[in-house]
């Protein structure tokens, strides 16, 4: 156990926001991995299982849905009767204290053995108080803020009857066509790993004490490699080498396991031909034997049923495959309930393995304290006190401000100062529901602040704010039908597009500056929302071109859940502010940045391509044998004929109203032996007249290796506050593991040779120093 003074010091650093990444790292050292079951837990569960029938044991593996959120074709039937018979281990998609208590009372009062239910829900970026989508949260590069956000979400979920949340989603994603990039941290394994740890600690508490009424059990998803779906098409296949898995895609999952995550969700995709839900190498050899994961594994929605569509066999066969692979709980499909008893009878599944899966589910309930308090402290009074309390709304506003990324600024237009007349235009300007983003099922659009309203709130009565719709978010009738079918709730203006644009132009001509709020509706990203064209949909680009022609300063405010292709916008807008889907307080937070109440500090965590033909594009790529050097006559090199290789906005990029300069990194030594580390120091100066935050980034390149190595890899970062004119030395420590990678034999090694250290404000704008690792 840590000394109380150590805990207090770490907590103070986090509370003050001091030291950026370092503060978060210090705070997280107090967290423990998920402990093995102690003697008391084992004795309790063994005694309970001795009383259970084989049917009741299988029932604990059955996760049913009662509610409104459905992401598959199957809907649970006769749930009440199954709960009373002991044939349900958990329920998802139900919340509120009244509904949760009703289900729990049914289980603990009317079933034979009174075993409580585990109650799950997709709490992805807030529960009632909605925070920015995870891709936006990652853009804060602020681990203490991300941990606070997860804890806020967990507190609300717990007060609303939920004890198990399907988060964090840690899939590495390099293809912005995939709609679910909105749910993750982007393309980098190191940053993704730090965020995974922070979110697990936020949900489960710093010591993983899930019996506390304000903590919930987290569920790591989607295991594994879901973010590498081919062509960016959801649910599609994934195929890659083990070396790439271990070095680039698996680290965030492993980090969450090391942080003590209580549960894992299997992914929909196959991995090198074997679907994850039937993949014993993934679920048993890797997750449990190599990583020593001690929690339980649930499938995604009807994933066992879908093994048949993958071509693995009928219901009875896929039941066998999933259980033997290491799956413990079947989400909604009820394949286990219908088939496991027959599998055991025929000898294709061992009763001991069914018992082990049942034990893992019961252990999760024990860790949550449900056998002591099945209601986890829920009450209507507590919910009223906790949900959307003013402090939570203020926290949400602050986190949202930190997530916004200034992509362009002519240093004259933003921040808006001494502006008396603003024209706000665009299909997303007055859309509270679109501020919530995807996976915000418990969020209330009536409580969300639109960007138009936020501008009015912050500008005050002295600024005239006019509004014009300007364009529909899309003119594609098929897309409109699909989105509305799935609850997209698009606001479609029936007038001709040219008439809408003309009205917006008229409003712009009367204003001093135009703020155009454009992008995607919340239904255009998320699950089953892949897009082949990732430019602005519909006639929105035509709207921007018409507004530009007025000669008025044009501020483009983006609402979206993925990187977009923005070549014209970057060339022609006066300023571009990336706001993602910012949640309940989005409008106020965006206005805070537009008017300079808050100085933007966000940095993108996923590369923005110039055009979709560059996809997949990511910063930590490998060189080819013919790397392109940017020379016009460099013909026989790895390049495009029609577009530069480099992205529009590189990983780690984001501007501020302040300006910063970097010195060359200084190393504590230029030669080190195996097992040694070194210190890196860089001087960063705020060269502006305004205080500002900067994310100082440290990258490393292994110049020569037994395998081709990435051109650079993020190894550390610090988010610091520099006062106007202030200069500071920022120090990092590279430890021996920072030099290691998994070689072709999957050995974790640091190979002798030259290394380059790079520091800067993003992955592109860096300065270098070198050192040598000896044998």
XYZ file of C-alpha atoms in Angstrom:
775
model
C 0.000 0.000 0.000
C 1.188 3.510 -0.823
C 1.882 5.954 1.999
C -1.025 8.436 2.498
C 1.281 11.371 1.776
C 2.208 9.826 -1.569
C -1.447 9.430 -2.464
C -2.264 12.962 -1.402
C 0.599 14.422 -3.417
C -0.458 12.573 -6.565
C -4.058 13.629 -6.097
C -3.016 17.238 -5.614
C -0.986 17.230 -8.832
C -3.955 15.901 -10.775
C -6.383 18.355 -9.195
C -4.144 21.283 -10.063
C -3.499 20.003 -13.591
C 0.240 20.251 -12.951
C 2.759 18.380 -14.990
C 0.355 17.176 -17.710
C 1.150 13.569 -18.556
C 3.532 13.225 -15.642
C 0.860 14.187 -13.132
C -1.455 11.567 -14.552
C 1.294 8.951 -14.477
C 1.989 9.701 -10.824
C -1.695 9.520 -9.961
C -2.064 6.203 -11.727
C 0.763 4.527 -9.826
C -1.641 4.087 -6.913
C -3.940 1.890 -9.015
C -3.683 -1.877 -8.791
C -4.333 -4.562 -11.354
C -7.429 -6.677 -10.906
C -6.511 -8.904 -7.950
C -7.073 -12.663 -8.056
C -10.058 -13.962 -6.117
C -9.255 -14.145 -2.421
C -10.169 -17.094 -0.218
C -13.392 -15.464 0.952
C -14.590 -14.855 -2.609
C -13.640 -18.338 -3.740
C -15.395 -19.946 -0.788
C -18.560 -17.903 -1.313
C -18.779 -18.637 -5.033
C -17.904 -22.317 -4.656
C -20.663 -22.749 -2.095
C -23.133 -20.940 -4.361
C -22.197 -22.993 -7.411
C -22.656 -26.221 -5.500
C -26.326 -25.283 -5.224
C -26.726 -24.396 -8.898
C -28.177 -26.689 -11.525
C -26.397 -26.999 -14.898
C -29.230 -24.949 -16.395
C -28.735 -22.138 -13.844
C -24.990 -22.099 -14.498
C -25.649 -21.615 -18.214
C -28.195 -18.949 -17.300
C -25.429 -16.834 -15.752
C -23.816 -16.715 -19.206
C -26.928 -15.183 -20.763
C -26.968 -11.403 -21.246
C -30.323 -10.053 -22.465
C -31.545 -6.646 -23.600
C -34.496 -4.755 -22.186
C -34.818 -1.260 -23.574
C -34.561 0.859 -26.660
C -31.010 0.605 -27.977
C -30.651 -2.217 -30.488
C -27.630 -2.703 -32.760
C -28.622 -6.023 -34.226
C -31.620 -7.954 -35.596
C -32.293 -9.954 -32.418
C -34.441 -8.656 -29.543
C -34.684 -10.475 -26.213
C -38.019 -12.152 -25.489
C -39.739 -13.251 -22.240
C -37.072 -11.625 -20.115
C -39.076 -11.527 -16.879
C -39.835 -15.238 -16.992
C -36.204 -16.104 -17.728
C -34.940 -13.970 -14.841
C -37.299 -15.746 -12.440
C -36.056 -19.125 -13.694
C -32.425 -18.124 -13.154
C -31.713 -18.102 -16.896
C -30.341 -14.552 -17.064
C -27.000 -13.363 -15.720
C -27.178 -9.765 -16.880
C -29.339 -7.170 -18.581
C -28.313 -4.303 -20.821
C -30.090 -1.216 -22.118
C -32.119 -0.521 -18.985
C -31.505 2.345 -16.604
C -33.164 4.640 -14.051
C -33.387 3.555 -10.410
C -36.993 2.433 -10.800
C -36.360 0.184 -13.802
C -33.074 -1.174 -12.444
C -34.555 -1.934 -9.038
C -37.516 -3.703 -10.627
C -35.214 -6.054 -12.550
C -32.912 -6.620 -9.607
C -35.780 -7.330 -7.232
C -37.068 -9.908 -9.687
C -33.680 -11.672 -9.654
C -32.979 -11.548 -5.908
C -36.543 -12.146 -4.730
C -38.158 -14.416 -7.297
C -35.376 -16.628 -8.624
C -34.472 -19.805 -6.756
C -30.953 -18.794 -5.665
C -31.483 -15.019 -5.529
C -28.397 -14.245 -7.656
C -28.274 -10.549 -8.581
C -28.009 -9.277 -12.134
C -25.193 -7.286 -13.628
C -26.736 -4.263 -15.394
C -24.865 -2.909 -18.402
C -25.131 0.053 -20.724
C -23.133 1.846 -23.420
C -21.744 4.739 -21.411
C -19.208 5.838 -23.994
C -18.647 9.551 -23.349
C -20.871 10.433 -20.443
C -24.224 9.124 -19.305
C -26.705 11.955 -18.700
C -24.095 14.713 -18.812
C -22.607 14.041 -22.239
C -18.922 14.755 -22.802
C -17.100 15.041 -26.145
C -16.894 11.883 -28.216
C -13.788 9.850 -27.288
C -11.861 11.067 -30.343
C -12.444 14.569 -28.974
C -11.541 13.544 -25.425
C -8.258 12.165 -26.757
C -7.580 15.514 -28.437
C -7.282 17.109 -24.987
C -4.046 15.169 -24.367
C -5.079 15.740 -20.761
C -5.105 12.433 -18.877
C -6.370 13.842 -15.574
C -9.282 15.474 -17.426
C -10.061 12.226 -19.258
C -10.001 10.317 -15.968
C -12.289 12.919 -14.384
C -14.668 12.590 -17.301
C -14.820 8.806 -16.973
C -15.433 9.090 -13.234
C -18.196 11.635 -13.832
C -19.812 9.270 -16.324
C -19.465 6.361 -13.902
C -20.997 8.322 -11.047
C -24.038 9.194 -13.132
C -24.377 5.667 -14.498
C -24.184 4.152 -11.016
C -26.785 6.599 -9.694
C -29.030 5.667 -12.621
C -29.010 1.954 -11.881
C -26.073 0.806 -14.044
C -23.088 -1.079 -12.625
C -21.293 -2.149 -15.812
C -20.292 0.205 -18.677
C -19.132 -0.790 -22.162
C -16.104 1.470 -22.237
C -13.294 2.218 -22.911
C -13.114 1.495 -26.629
C -9.371 1.332 -27.325
C -9.216 0.095 -30.919
C -6.338 1.668 -32.836
C -7.780 3.148 -36.046
C -5.996 4.533 -39.074
C -8.859 4.689 -41.551
C -11.222 7.640 -41.075
C -13.819 6.042 -43.324
C -14.636 3.737 -40.390
C -17.421 5.391 -38.412
C -16.282 4.011 -35.084
C -13.103 6.079 -35.059
C -15.348 8.492 -33.137
C -15.344 6.079 -30.175
C -11.594 5.664 -29.807
C -8.409 7.576 -29.115
C -7.049 7.606 -32.665
C -4.046 6.043 -34.337
C -1.284 5.905 -31.725
C -0.625 2.899 -29.430
C 1.230 4.862 -26.749
C -1.364 7.609 -26.357
C -4.140 5.033 -26.666
C -2.574 3.026 -23.846
C -2.357 6.014 -21.506
C -5.982 6.935 -22.210
C -7.118 3.329 -21.691
C -5.543 3.315 -18.222
C -6.999 6.694 -17.326
C -10.517 5.640 -18.300
C -10.366 2.327 -16.440
C -9.250 4.181 -13.315
C -11.959 6.770 -13.822
C -14.714 4.162 -13.973
C -13.456 1.630 -11.439
C -11.646 3.955 -9.037
C -7.900 4.339 -8.413
C -7.725 1.031 -6.505
C -10.373 -0.819 -8.552
C -12.739 -0.925 -5.580
C -15.953 -1.471 -7.491
C -18.037 -1.982 -4.368
C -18.142 1.794 -3.941
C -21.527 3.167 -5.040
C -19.903 5.792 -7.299
C -17.762 3.255 -9.184
C -18.759 0.882 -11.974
C -17.075 -1.989 -13.770
C -15.469 -1.054 -17.073
C -15.565 -3.237 -20.179
C -12.600 -3.046 -22.536
C -13.600 -3.214 -26.186
C -13.423 -4.418 -28.865
C -11.014 -7.313 -28.500
C -9.314 -7.330 -30.868
C -8.116 -5.320 -33.864
C -11.593 -4.072 -34.753
C -10.161 -0.697 -35.796
C -8.204 -2.296 -38.625
C -11.293 -3.424 -40.543
C -10.461 -3.535 -44.244
C -11.641 -0.596 -46.377
C -12.877 1.166 -43.244
C -16.113 -0.792 -43.539
C -17.684 -1.737 -40.244
C -17.667 -5.414 -39.196
C -15.207 -6.224 -41.992
C -12.274 -8.622 -41.810
C -8.876 -7.861 -40.278
C -5.658 -9.449 -41.483
C -2.192 -8.605 -40.190
C 1.043 -10.134 -38.934
C 1.521 -10.997 -35.264
C 4.451 -8.564 -35.157
C 2.223 -5.701 -36.233
C -0.415 -6.726 -33.717
C 2.012 -6.723 -30.804
C 3.766 -3.485 -31.708
C 0.955 -1.330 -33.059
C -2.546 -2.604 -32.211
C -2.454 -4.651 -28.998
C -0.756 -2.217 -26.546
C -3.921 -0.293 -25.503
C -5.787 -3.525 -24.736
C -2.861 -4.782 -22.669
C -2.620 -1.454 -20.853
C -6.269 -1.670 -19.826
C -5.771 -5.212 -18.557
C -2.740 -4.083 -16.554
C -4.840 -1.250 -15.127
C -7.282 -3.836 -13.770
C -10.217 -3.654 -16.178
C -12.952 -5.969 -14.923
C -14.319 -7.227 -18.234
C -13.572 -7.484 -21.945
C -15.884 -7.470 -24.975
C -15.057 -9.542 -28.031
C -15.079 -7.829 -31.412
C -17.182 -8.599 -34.489
C -14.336 -8.969 -36.977
C -12.312 -12.025 -37.812
C -8.594 -11.966 -37.076
C -6.551 -13.672 -39.772
C -9.529 -15.804 -40.734
C -10.860 -16.737 -37.288
C -13.613 -14.485 -35.863
C -12.622 -12.996 -32.532
C -15.571 -14.559 -30.721
C -14.341 -18.037 -31.708
C -10.627 -17.248 -31.507
C -9.029 -19.275 -28.716
C -5.627 -17.768 -29.381
C -7.035 -14.295 -28.676
C -9.327 -15.052 -25.773
C -7.342 -17.695 -23.933
C -3.725 -17.886 -25.072
C -3.132 -14.149 -25.365
C -5.648 -12.499 -23.036
C -5.618 -14.959 -20.142
C -2.330 -16.865 -20.334
C 0.041 -14.197 -21.629
C -1.607 -11.139 -20.057
C -3.086 -12.871 -16.999
C -6.510 -11.278 -17.399
C -8.694 -12.306 -14.455
C -12.070 -10.816 -15.387
C -14.798 -12.130 -17.668
C -15.346 -11.871 -21.425
C -18.676 -10.917 -22.976
C -19.477 -10.872 -26.661
C -20.684 -7.883 -28.596
C -24.336 -7.861 -29.680
C -25.248 -11.317 -31.119
C -21.621 -11.974 -32.062
C -21.917 -15.726 -31.420
C -24.947 -15.971 -33.712
C -22.957 -14.145 -36.377
C -20.286 -16.834 -36.387
C -22.670 -18.742 -38.648
C -22.627 -15.892 -41.172
C -18.818 -16.000 -40.976
C -19.190 -19.601 -42.181
C -18.244 -21.480 -39.006
C -21.327 -23.663 -38.631
C -24.828 -23.880 -37.175
C -25.968 -22.652 -33.759
C -24.805 -25.745 -31.911
C -21.368 -25.610 -33.529
C -20.774 -21.913 -32.889
C -21.917 -22.335 -29.272
C -19.177 -24.907 -28.861
C -16.574 -22.747 -30.598
C -17.298 -19.626 -28.555
C -17.310 -21.295 -25.138
C -14.148 -23.267 -25.908
C -12.445 -20.101 -27.161
C -12.947 -18.460 -23.765
C -16.201 -16.509 -24.074
C -18.062 -16.251 -20.762
C -21.213 -14.270 -21.574
C -23.405 -14.258 -24.677
C -24.893 -10.849 -25.455
C -28.536 -11.126 -26.559
C -28.089 -14.047 -28.960
C -29.043 -16.726 -26.366
C -26.968 -19.288 -28.236
C -25.524 -20.633 -24.964
C -28.940 -20.995 -23.333
C -30.234 -22.971 -26.290
C -27.188 -25.117 -27.029
C -24.629 -25.491 -24.253
C -26.442 -28.260 -22.422
C -26.466 -30.320 -25.622
C -22.819 -29.417 -26.272
C -21.913 -30.806 -22.846
C -24.038 -33.902 -23.371
C -22.301 -34.635 -26.694
C -18.851 -33.994 -25.198
C -17.873 -31.078 -27.452
C -17.821 -28.785 -24.406
C -16.650 -29.750 -20.933
C -18.882 -29.084 -17.941
C -15.765 -27.800 -16.165
C -15.420 -25.049 -18.794
C -19.062 -24.051 -18.396
C -18.476 -23.911 -14.642
C -15.388 -21.754 -15.155
C -17.312 -19.261 -17.302
C -20.095 -19.157 -14.705
C -17.541 -18.591 -11.929
C -16.029 -15.642 -13.784
C -19.432 -13.967 -14.133
C -20.184 -14.551 -10.457
C -16.765 -13.162 -9.513
C -17.598 -9.958 -11.384
C -20.805 -9.613 -9.377
C -18.873 -10.253 -6.181
C -16.268 -7.610 -7.101
C -19.142 -5.159 -7.582
C -20.482 -5.985 -4.133
C -23.825 -7.086 -5.582
C -24.166 -10.057 -3.254
C -23.974 -7.623 -0.324
C -26.047 -4.856 -1.955
C -27.777 -5.962 -5.169
C -28.915 -2.371 -5.785
C -25.406 -0.891 -5.600
C -26.761 1.980 -3.527
C -29.239 3.206 -6.158
C -32.279 5.266 -5.178
C -34.402 7.928 -6.796
C -33.164 10.466 -4.237
C -29.540 9.709 -5.072
C -30.202 9.924 -8.800
C -31.864 13.299 -8.383
C -28.876 14.545 -6.407
C -26.209 13.213 -8.778
C -27.490 13.399 -12.356
C -26.496 16.500 -14.324
C -25.574 18.437 -11.213
C -24.166 21.941 -11.860
C -20.631 20.841 -11.012
C -20.839 18.113 -13.658
C -22.035 20.579 -16.281
C -19.138 22.893 -15.473
C -16.696 19.990 -15.694
C -18.200 19.017 -19.046
C -17.805 22.567 -20.339
C -14.167 22.654 -19.266
C -13.335 19.252 -20.779
C -15.092 20.167 -24.020
C -13.078 23.380 -24.332
C -9.896 21.360 -23.927
C -10.967 18.998 -26.729
C -11.367 21.685 -29.400
C -8.609 21.925 -31.992
C -7.753 25.113 -33.847
C -6.720 23.835 -37.286
C -6.201 27.215 -38.940
C -6.180 30.879 -37.924
C -5.133 33.932 -39.856
C -4.367 35.617 -36.503
C -6.834 38.385 -37.355
C -10.230 36.720 -37.210
C -10.071 34.619 -34.037
C -10.602 35.233 -31.258
C -13.659 37.332 -32.066
C -13.048 40.723 -30.481
C -14.904 43.980 -30.879
C -17.308 42.276 -33.258
C -20.776 43.756 -33.111
C -22.501 41.760 -35.845
C -22.017 38.017 -36.435
C -23.805 35.832 -38.987
C -24.061 32.242 -37.792
C -24.962 29.892 -40.640
C -24.965 26.195 -41.340
C -27.068 23.072 -40.845
C -25.437 22.194 -37.507
C -25.493 25.618 -35.870
C -28.855 25.206 -34.176
C -28.854 21.457 -33.620
C -28.635 20.489 -29.931
C -29.131 16.806 -30.748
C -26.091 16.809 -33.006
C -23.956 18.215 -30.214
C -24.427 14.953 -28.308
C -22.869 12.770 -30.995
C -23.238 9.025 -31.402
C -23.538 6.654 -28.431
C -25.277 9.157 -26.182
C -28.457 7.165 -25.631
C -29.216 8.520 -22.163
C -28.420 12.089 -23.154
C -31.241 14.587 -23.446
C -31.033 16.870 -26.475
C -33.267 19.350 -24.653
C -30.451 19.821 -22.125
C -27.755 20.292 -24.781
C -26.517 23.739 -25.765
C -26.336 24.395 -29.515
C -23.482 26.407 -30.976
C -25.878 29.187 -31.927
C -27.164 29.370 -28.361
C -23.645 29.184 -26.955
C -22.550 32.108 -29.112
C -25.506 34.135 -27.873
C -24.766 33.147 -24.266
C -21.121 34.184 -24.395
C -21.443 37.183 -26.742
C -24.063 38.876 -24.598
C -26.630 41.464 -25.552
C -24.167 43.886 -27.130
C -23.461 41.608 -30.115
C -26.051 41.103 -32.840
C -26.219 37.435 -33.832
C -28.233 36.426 -36.901
C -28.856 32.860 -38.014
C -29.475 31.142 -41.337
C -29.768 27.407 -42.009
C -27.714 27.724 -45.207
C -27.769 24.115 -46.415
C -28.962 20.664 -45.488
C -26.357 18.407 -43.935
C -26.929 16.081 -46.909
C -29.011 16.019 -50.070
C -28.671 12.252 -50.500
C -32.204 10.840 -50.219
C -30.927 7.333 -49.546
C -28.671 8.525 -46.724
C -31.481 10.622 -45.254
C -33.753 7.590 -45.225
C -31.105 5.398 -43.599
C -30.270 7.955 -40.914
C -33.899 8.652 -40.063
C -34.594 4.925 -39.914
C -31.943 4.617 -37.209
C -32.999 7.682 -35.242
C -30.864 10.238 -37.085
C -33.572 12.904 -36.735
C -32.209 15.067 -39.533
C -33.549 18.578 -39.926
C -34.152 18.730 -43.694
C -35.171 22.041 -45.201
C -37.438 21.240 -48.193
C -36.486 24.418 -50.075
C -34.072 24.177 -53.022
C -30.430 24.198 -51.953
C -29.691 27.353 -53.975
C -32.438 29.242 -52.140
C -30.985 28.230 -48.769
C -27.494 29.313 -49.802
C -28.786 32.645 -51.144
C -30.483 33.358 -47.824
C -27.239 32.647 -45.946
C -25.276 34.914 -48.294
C -27.734 37.748 -47.676
C -27.241 37.337 -43.922
C -23.465 37.241 -44.322
C -23.402 40.455 -46.328
C -24.953 42.299 -43.377
C -22.452 40.958 -40.843
C -18.842 41.705 -39.933
C -17.827 38.043 -39.703
C -19.403 34.731 -40.695
C -19.317 31.639 -38.468
C -20.263 28.622 -40.592
C -21.112 25.495 -38.587
C -20.800 22.526 -40.931
C -19.887 18.855 -40.905
C -21.701 15.604 -40.234
C -24.855 14.837 -38.319
C -24.358 12.661 -35.254
C -25.836 9.690 -37.149
C -23.133 9.836 -39.820
C -20.500 8.446 -37.454
C -20.445 5.564 -35.019
C -21.414 1.939 -35.500
C -22.557 0.978 -39.005
C -21.727 4.500 -40.196
C -18.789 4.089 -42.535
C -18.385 6.650 -45.308
C -16.435 6.236 -48.550
C -16.375 9.999 -49.157
C -15.147 11.859 -46.086
C -15.486 15.398 -47.391
C -18.294 17.714 -46.273
C -21.531 16.021 -47.378
C -24.316 17.592 -49.388
C -24.050 21.191 -50.595
C -22.117 22.406 -47.566
C -18.952 23.108 -49.533
C -20.991 25.121 -52.039
C -22.343 27.095 -49.087
C -18.819 27.851 -47.866
C -17.705 28.946 -51.331
C -20.662 31.326 -51.597
C -19.907 32.758 -48.154
C -16.257 33.210 -49.081
C -17.298 35.188 -52.153
C -18.903 37.832 -49.911
C -15.431 38.911 -48.841
C -16.324 38.625 -45.142
C -13.989 36.789 -42.758
C -15.086 33.150 -42.743
C -14.752 31.021 -39.606
C -15.480 27.336 -40.272
C -16.659 25.424 -37.207
C -16.608 21.676 -37.787
C -18.887 19.142 -36.105
C -17.844 15.600 -37.001
C -16.780 12.252 -35.651
C -13.827 11.526 -37.919
C -11.023 13.304 -39.797
C -12.419 14.975 -42.913
C -10.795 15.946 -46.197
C -10.662 19.744 -46.135
C -8.320 21.026 -48.870
C -10.553 23.912 -50.043
C -11.509 24.845 -46.497
C -7.876 24.966 -45.412
C -6.946 27.148 -48.367
C -9.833 29.589 -48.135
C -11.220 29.871 -44.616
C -9.963 32.569 -42.283
C -10.044 30.110 -39.415
C -11.069 26.483 -38.839
C -12.089 25.138 -35.438
C -12.553 21.382 -35.014
C -15.217 20.788 -32.346
C -16.080 17.082 -32.889
C -19.407 16.383 -31.160
C -18.833 18.204 -27.913
C -21.688 16.959 -25.747
C -24.144 18.673 -23.455
C -22.084 21.839 -23.060
C -20.745 21.940 -26.625
C -22.234 25.317 -27.589
C -20.921 27.148 -24.552
C -17.480 25.564 -24.890
C -17.206 26.413 -28.596
C -18.224 29.995 -27.913
C -15.648 30.226 -25.120
C -12.949 29.456 -27.691
C -14.382 31.621 -30.476
C -14.469 34.671 -28.210
C -11.143 33.950 -26.533
C -12.534 33.181 -23.095
C -10.497 29.981 -23.378
C -7.273 29.640 -25.353
C -7.501 26.451 -27.481
C -5.012 23.706 -26.636
C -6.336 20.544 -28.331
C -4.251 18.441 -30.723
C -5.589 15.880 -33.182
C -4.857 12.214 -32.467
C -5.714 10.976 -35.927
C -4.141 12.211 -39.158
C -6.304 14.327 -41.492
C -5.678 13.311 -45.130
C -5.715 15.729 -48.037
C -8.003 13.354 -49.927
C -9.518 9.958 -49.287
C -7.157 8.273 -51.751
C -4.341 8.648 -49.196
C -6.152 6.426 -46.695
C -4.892 4.662 -44.655
C -2.550 7.432 -43.599
C -0.824 7.667 -40.224
C 2.275 9.287 -38.803
C 4.132 6.201 -37.493
C 4.444 4.493 -40.859
C 7.492 2.609 -42.065
C 9.807 3.665 -44.828
C 9.919 1.823 -48.122
C 13.067 0.909 -49.989
C 12.419 3.986 -52.105
C 11.263 6.685 -49.687
C 10.105 9.871 -51.370
C 12.141 12.937 -50.501
C 9.789 15.562 -51.904
C 11.880 16.271 -55.001
C 9.793 17.006 -58.093
C 11.924 14.830 -60.412
C 12.153 12.018 -57.850
C 10.125 9.747 -60.140
C 10.816 6.176 -59.111
C 9.942 6.656 -55.455
C 6.994 5.766 -53.229
C 4.677 8.660 -54.024
C 1.462 9.800 -55.694
C 1.451 11.603 -59.023
C -1.512 13.806 -58.155
C -1.153 14.706 -54.473
C 1.703 15.050 -51.964
C 2.410 12.140 -49.639
C 2.051 14.212 -46.509
C -1.316 14.816 -44.805
C -3.257 18.030 -44.535
C -2.904 18.017 -40.726
C -0.396 15.651 -39.070
C -0.871 13.650 -35.907
C -0.443 15.826 -32.818
C -1.267 19.052 -34.669
C -3.234 21.917 -33.211
C -2.832 25.689 -32.949
C -3.294 28.136 -30.100
C -3.901 31.853 -29.728
C -0.408 31.789 -28.231
C 2.745 30.968 -30.187
C 5.517 28.673 -29.008
C 9.100 28.076 -30.052
C 11.191 24.975 -29.370
C 14.900 24.600 -28.850
C 16.850 21.549 -29.927
C 16.480 18.576 -27.563
C 19.381 17.998 -25.184
C 20.312 14.452 -24.097
C 21.878 13.481 -20.761
C 24.085 11.000 -22.622
C 24.747 10.069 -26.222
C 25.730 6.477 -25.559
C 24.051 4.028 -23.234
C 24.127 0.339 -22.543
C 21.396 -2.242 -22.344
C 19.066 -1.637 -19.423
C 19.969 2.041 -19.144
C 17.798 5.093 -19.739
C 18.460 8.734 -20.471
C 16.916 12.142 -19.905
C 15.724 14.431 -22.692
C 15.351 18.159 -22.091
C 13.872 20.729 -24.439
C 13.320 24.454 -23.930
C 9.870 25.698 -24.890
C 8.995 29.394 -24.927
C 5.662 31.183 -25.187
C 6.553 33.947 -27.632
C 3.147 35.616 -27.499
C 1.479 38.084 -25.175
C -1.078 35.555 -23.987
C -0.863 32.673 -21.525
C -1.377 29.355 -23.248
C -1.156 25.577 -22.922
C 1.075 23.485 -25.140
C 1.420 19.728 -25.592
C 5.138 19.020 -25.776
C 5.623 15.756 -27.661
C 8.531 13.325 -27.591
C 9.105 10.904 -30.473
C 11.732 8.230 -31.030
C 13.095 6.469 -34.095
C 15.058 3.233 -34.070
C 17.190 3.950 -37.114
C 18.517 0.433 -37.790
C 16.809 -2.770 -36.685
C 16.350 -6.429 -37.508
C 12.884 -5.439 -38.756
C 11.833 -2.295 -40.589
C 10.938 0.219 -37.889
C 8.521 3.201 -37.955
C 9.886 6.596 -38.985
C 8.852 7.853 -35.529
C 6.893 6.708 -32.494
C 5.343 8.768 -29.717
C 7.009 7.872 -26.424
C 5.902 10.612 -24.035
C 4.246 14.004 -23.788
C 3.536 16.752 -21.317
C 0.772 19.325 -21.400
C 2.107 22.496 -19.839
C 0.852 26.020 -19.174
C 3.247 28.816 -20.128
C 2.581 32.404 -19.232
C 3.102 35.100 -21.846
C 6.815 35.302 -22.616
C 7.678 32.441 -20.284
C 10.408 29.962 -21.172
C 10.672 26.533 -19.543
C 12.837 23.470 -19.732
C 10.659 20.400 -20.170
C 12.249 17.091 -19.197
C 11.399 13.532 -20.158
C 12.937 10.245 -19.155
C 13.372 7.530 -21.749
C 13.465 4.212 -19.916
C 14.838 0.944 -21.312
C 11.384 -0.307 -22.372
C 10.907 2.805 -24.533
C 13.678 1.458 -26.792
C 12.140 -1.984 -27.158
C 9.864 -3.573 -29.710
C 8.605 -7.043 -30.596
C 10.928 -8.510 -33.201
C 10.058 -11.101 -35.811
C 10.236 -13.841 -33.153
C 7.871 -11.782 -30.927
C 10.670 -11.212 -28.431
C 10.598 -7.891 -26.561
C 14.038 -6.480 -27.379
C 16.087 -3.301 -27.612
C 18.586 -3.680 -30.425
C 21.956 -1.919 -30.446
C 22.415 0.952 -32.848
C 21.491 4.557 -33.507
C 18.316 6.184 -32.222
C 16.869 9.592 -33.045
C 15.009 11.627 -30.438
C 12.497 14.177 -31.727
C 10.658 16.859 -29.768
C 8.108 19.341 -31.026
C 4.532 20.568 -31.132
C 3.333 17.788 -33.466
C 4.697 14.772 -35.331
C 5.803 16.892 -38.292
C 7.383 19.964 -36.696
C 10.179 18.443 -34.642
C 13.864 18.916 -33.907
C 16.241 15.993 -33.516
C 19.113 14.659 -31.463
C 20.793 11.236 -31.587
C 22.220 8.626 -29.254
C 23.615 5.120 -29.598
C 22.576 1.993 -27.749
C 25.533 -0.353 -27.263
C 25.492 -4.119 -26.896
